[in-house]
XYZ file of N, CA and C in Angstrom:
369
model
N 7.570 -16.155 -7.754
C 6.963 -16.016 -6.419
C 7.474 -14.737 -5.727
N 6.535 -13.970 -5.136
C 6.912 -12.754 -4.441
C 6.345 -12.798 -3.023
N 7.122 -12.568 -2.057
C 6.687 -12.462 -0.669
C 6.675 -11.013 -0.237
N 5.647 -10.607 0.429
C 5.505 -9.199 0.849
C 5.353 -9.176 2.392
N 6.085 -8.316 3.066
C 6.040 -8.176 4.488
C 5.947 -6.689 4.803
N 4.772 -6.330 5.475
C 4.532 -4.937 5.824
C 5.042 -4.680 7.248
N 5.390 -3.395 7.468
C 5.775 -2.948 8.810
C 5.460 -1.446 8.933
N 5.427 -0.942 10.185
C 5.279 0.483 10.377
C 3.857 0.903 10.871
N 2.982 -0.029 11.009
C 1.714 0.339 11.556
C 1.756 0.700 13.017
N 0.656 1.240 13.511
C 0.606 1.638 14.939
C -0.569 2.511 15.252
N -0.478 3.092 16.433
C -1.575 3.987 16.915
C -1.049 5.435 16.802
N -1.833 6.306 16.241
C -1.524 7.733 16.071
C -2.711 8.550 16.286
N -2.476 9.824 16.776
C -3.602 10.712 16.921
C -3.991 11.314 15.578
N -5.243 11.735 15.498
C -5.704 12.417 14.294
C -4.802 13.627 13.951
N -4.453 13.787 12.708
C -3.561 14.814 12.289
C -2.131 14.405 12.247
N -1.831 13.273 12.775
C -0.461 12.764 12.810
C -0.049 12.044 11.580
N 1.176 11.467 11.551
C 1.699 10.787 10.407
C 2.255 9.435 10.777
N 2.274 8.563 9.768
C 2.906 7.244 9.875
C 3.469 6.957 8.533
N 4.576 6.157 8.538
C 5.147 5.578 7.289
C 5.117 4.090 7.338
N 4.426 3.507 6.357
C 4.383 2.039 6.237
C 5.480 1.634 5.242
N 6.026 0.495 5.489
C 7.001 -0.115 4.558
C 6.558 -1.546 4.172
N 6.906 -1.902 2.958
C 6.599 -3.260 2.458
C 7.816 -3.779 1.821
N 8.401 -4.775 2.436
C 9.617 -5.438 1.821
C 9.176 -6.589 0.937
N 9.617 -6.557 -0.315
C 9.290 -7.584 -1.259
C 10.497 -8.467 -1.471
N 10.315 -9.721 -1.388
C 11.414 -10.632 -1.687
C 11.110 -11.517 -2.855
N 12.076 -12.058 -3.480
C 11.867 -12.803 -4.715
C 12.558 -12.070 -5.834
N 13.233 -12.752 -6.680
C 14.121 -12.145 -7.690
C 13.332 -11.358 -8.725
N 12.031 -11.547 -8.841
C 11.286 -10.808 -9.862
C 10.423 -9.703 -9.264
N 10.599 -9.331 -8.015
C 9.724 -8.366 -7.361
C 9.766 -7.018 -8.096
N 10.909 -6.667 -8.690
C 10.958 -5.368 -9.424
C 10.174 -5.406 -10.658
N 9.680 -6.526 -11.105
C 8.834 -6.654 -12.298
C 7.376 -6.393 -11.995
N 7.022 -6.033 -10.758
C 5.645 -5.904 -10.361
C 5.391 -4.465 -9.966
N 4.199 -3.995 -10.342
C 3.666 -2.799 -9.744
C 3.271 -3.156 -8.253
N 3.522 -2.223 -7.331
C 3.267 -2.474 -5.945
C 2.310 -1.434 -5.420
N 1.534 -1.841 -4.422
C 0.542 -0.856 -3.889
C 0.011 -1.269 -2.554
N -0.991 -0.503 -2.145
C -1.637 -0.709 -0.829
C -3.142 -0.753 -0.964
N -3.761 -1.683 -0.203
C -5.204 -1.703 0.023
C -5.365 -1.594 1.533
N -6.616 -1.319 1.922
C -6.921 -1.301 3.343
C -8.301 -1.889 3.568
N -8.512 -2.395 4.770
C -9.809 -2.927 5.172
C -10.106 -2.535 6.583
N -11.202 -1.797 6.713
C -11.659 -1.341 8.036
C -12.646 -2.407 8.519
N -12.815 -2.467 9.838
C -13.777 -3.446 10.438
C -15.163 -3.335 9.843
N -15.724 -4.440 9.406
C -17.037 -4.464 8.850
C -17.193 -3.913 7.438
N -16.052 -3.600 6.807
C -16.093 -3.039 5.455
C -15.250 -3.919 4.502
N -15.497 -3.702 3.201
C -14.748 -4.420 2.176
C -13.392 -3.781 2.058
N -12.481 -4.606 1.519
C -11.109 -4.146 1.268
C -11.167 -3.117 0.140
N -10.449 -2.022 0.294
C -10.496 -0.958 -0.731
C -9.111 -0.555 -1.171
N -8.940 -0.133 -2.379
C -7.743 0.338 -2.962
C -7.356 1.652 -2.369
N -6.039 1.765 -2.062
C -5.517 3.044 -1.536
C -4.586 3.769 -2.534
N -3.555 3.019 -2.984
C -2.581 3.616 -3.913
C -1.726 2.504 -4.478
N -1.083 2.862 -5.619
C -0.196 1.890 -6.281
C 0.878 2.671 -7.072
N 1.952 2.019 -7.351
C 3.060 2.657 -8.077
C 3.604 1.620 -9.130
N 4.016 2.179 -10.257
C 4.489 1.322 -11.362
C 5.800 0.712 -11.010
N 6.225 -0.213 -11.907
C 7.430 -0.991 -11.641
C 8.666 -0.161 -11.457
N 8.776 0.905 -12.247
C 9.978 1.768 -12.121
C 9.681 3.007 -11.332
N 8.472 3.141 -10.834
C 8.112 4.302 -9.953
C 7.718 5.517 -10.648
N 7.570 5.486 -11.951
C 7.290 6.697 -12.733
C 5.836 7.108 -12.704
N 4.935 6.188 -12.366
C 3.506 6.443 -12.368
C 2.905 5.992 -11.088
N 1.853 6.731 -10.622
C 1.169 6.385 -9.396
C -0.335 6.483 -9.539
N -1.061 5.861 -8.732
C -2.530 6.003 -8.617
C -2.872 6.175 -7.193
N -3.897 6.999 -6.976
C -4.393 7.203 -5.608
C -5.905 7.214 -5.542
N -6.450 6.638 -4.449
C -7.827 6.814 -4.207
C -8.150 8.249 -3.880
N -9.317 8.708 -4.211
C -9.692 10.130 -3.960
C -9.626 10.464 -2.493
N -9.914 9.467 -1.670
C -9.975 9.734 -0.228
C -8.608 10.000 0.431
N -7.507 9.672 -0.287
C -6.144 9.898 0.312
C -5.337 10.872 -0.512
N -5.793 11.307 -1.641
C -5.025 12.262 -2.460
C -4.671 13.491 -1.646
N -3.419 13.904 -1.789
C -2.916 15.081 -1.057
C -2.487 14.789 0.316
N -2.777 13.621 0.859
C -2.357 13.261 2.258
C -1.381 12.079 2.287
N -1.545 11.154 1.303
C -0.702 9.979 1.284
C 0.210 10.047 0.111
N 1.464 9.507 0.248
C 2.405 9.467 -0.812
C 3.088 8.077 -0.864
N 3.004 7.464 -2.066
C 3.636 6.137 -2.287
C 4.951 6.389 -2.994
N 5.921 5.569 -2.637
C 7.240 5.572 -3.277
C 7.850 4.173 -3.237
N 8.872 3.954 -4.018
C 9.509 2.634 -3.971
C 10.981 2.783 -4.209
N 11.732 1.903 -3.628
C 13.201 1.857 -3.796
C 13.493 0.426 -4.306
N 13.710 0.259 -5.591
C 13.887 -0.999 -6.167
C 15.230 -1.655 -5.757
N 16.189 -0.845 -5.373
C 17.449 -1.394 -4.900
C 17.268 -2.110 -3.552
N 16.260 -1.642 -2.791
C 15.958 -2.255 -1.516
C 14.715 -3.137 -1.611
N 14.104 -3.221 -2.775
C 12.903 -4.064 -2.955
C 11.815 -3.678 -1.976
N 11.655 -2.354 -1.766
C 10.719 -1.891 -0.752
C 9.828 -0.784 -1.286
N 8.573 -0.835 -0.906
C 7.644 0.191 -1.223
C 7.221 0.904 0.075
N 7.018 2.163 0.009
C 6.706 2.988 1.231
C 5.380 3.669 1.038
N 4.675 3.857 2.178
C 3.467 4.680 2.145
C 3.571 5.685 3.240
N 3.810 6.916 2.853
C 3.820 8.017 3.797
C 2.428 8.556 3.965
N 1.906 8.523 5.189
C 0.541 8.948 5.515
C 0.604 10.171 6.429
N 0.105 11.272 5.912
C 0.043 12.516 6.717
C -1.402 12.945 6.922
N -1.567 13.818 7.834
C -2.943 14.327 8.166
C -3.901 13.192 8.373
N -3.543 12.212 9.145
C -4.373 11.072 9.315
C -5.721 11.391 9.992
N -6.717 10.657 9.587
C -8.078 10.817 10.105
C -8.519 9.561 10.753
N -9.494 9.592 11.672
C -10.010 8.353 12.264
C -10.514 7.391 11.205
N -11.059 7.909 10.136
C -11.554 7.012 9.081
C -10.461 6.335 8.296
N -9.208 6.641 8.510
C -8.088 5.919 7.938
C -7.790 4.661 8.708
N -8.382 4.450 9.857
C -8.211 3.263 10.646
C -8.541 2.046 9.883
N -7.566 1.071 9.770
C -7.814 -0.124 8.959
C -6.560 -0.999 9.045
N -6.702 -2.197 8.570
C -5.533 -3.038 8.306
C -5.082 -2.717 6.906
N -3.799 -2.340 6.740
C -3.261 -2.012 5.453
C -2.465 -3.169 4.891
N -2.800 -3.464 3.650
C -2.179 -4.650 2.941
C -1.346 -4.210 1.785
N -0.165 -4.725 1.657
C 0.691 -4.499 0.503
C 0.309 -5.504 -0.526
N 0.370 -5.138 -1.791
C 0.002 -6.017 -2.875
C 0.893 -5.813 -4.121
N 0.983 -6.840 -4.930
C 1.790 -6.798 -6.170
C 0.995 -7.277 -7.288
N 1.035 -6.508 -8.346
C 0.364 -6.920 -9.618
C 1.295 -6.694 -10.792
N 1.042 -7.394 -11.889
C 1.964 -7.308 -13.058
C 1.898 -5.900 -13.642
N 0.769 -5.271 -13.669
C 0.626 -3.937 -14.279
C -0.078 -2.965 -13.410
N 0.395 -1.715 -13.399
C -0.291 -0.688 -12.627
C -1.689 -0.447 -13.117
N -1.917 -0.541 -14.406
C -3.217 -0.290 -15.062
C -4.325 -1.146 -14.589
N -3.989 -2.325 -14.067
C -5.085 -3.257 -13.653
C -5.157 -3.334 -12.144
N -4.444 -2.495 -11.431
C -4.355 -2.631 -9.966
C -5.726 -2.471 -9.316
N -6.532 -1.634 -9.846
C -7.868 -1.379 -9.269
C -8.976 -2.238 -9.803
N -8.679 -3.028 -10.855
C -9.734 -3.769 -11.522
C -9.561 -5.289 -11.419
N -8.366 -5.715 -11.126
C -8.097 -7.156 -11.150
C -7.402 -7.523 -9.823
N -7.824 -8.670 -9.225
C -7.142 -9.075 -7.971
C -5.645 -9.166 -8.114
N -4.955 -8.659 -7.101
C -3.489 -8.662 -7.166
C -2.948 -10.113 -7.098
N -1.709 -10.237 -7.602
C -1.088 -11.569 -7.699
C -0.624 -12.020 -6.279
N -0.127 -11.068 -5.498
C 0.486 -11.388 -4.235
C 0.050 -10.390 -3.218
N -0.079 -10.880 -1.918
C -0.534 -10.040 -0.823
C 0.360 -10.255 0.381
N 0.487 -9.196 1.160
C 1.156 -9.341 2.499
C 0.129 -9.713 3.507
N 0.565 -9.839 4.771
C -0.348 -10.249 5.843
C -1.044 -9.061 6.488
N -0.584 -7.856 6.186
C -1.309 -6.668 6.714
C -0.659 -6.107 7.978
N -0.843 -4.788 8.147
C -0.415 -4.109 9.312
C -1.490 -3.177 9.804
N -1.700 -3.152 11.109
C -2.842 -2.377 11.693
C -2.427 -0.888 11.822
N -3.296 -0.032 11.324
C -3.161 1.420 11.540
C -4.392 1.890 12.271
N -4.230 2.547 13.461
C -5.320 3.016 14.232
C -5.135 4.499 14.495
N -6.153 5.274 14.076
C -6.074 6.743 14.250
C -7.099 7.172 15.279
N -6.678 7.737 16.379
C -7.576 8.125 17.415
C -7.994 9.555 17.265
N -9.210 9.843 17.646
C -9.756 11.211 17.502
C -9.466 12.067 18.702
């Protein structure tokens, strides 16, 4: 069992930055790839980024490449999402997720989910 708790959301102006954190608890959390999805009002949840169990491989949605960076610290059981050059269309609830394999992150429902944190980007 893995519990995920997000933090770091908030209100920021376009062009600004935010860093989200997701603390994973459970003795097997380091055995999971971790990542982020987001859901804007009236839209389906979409994949944002994910990182492999040891942090050596990452995946990004085209819409965030070059602006967002995912990283993880397994000693702290935490995954981070650094978001730069934020745009109003990045406004959404951001969810942390855990899956057994990075390769299936975008094709298979994740095993565990956090409750989400709101990110609002004003124009």
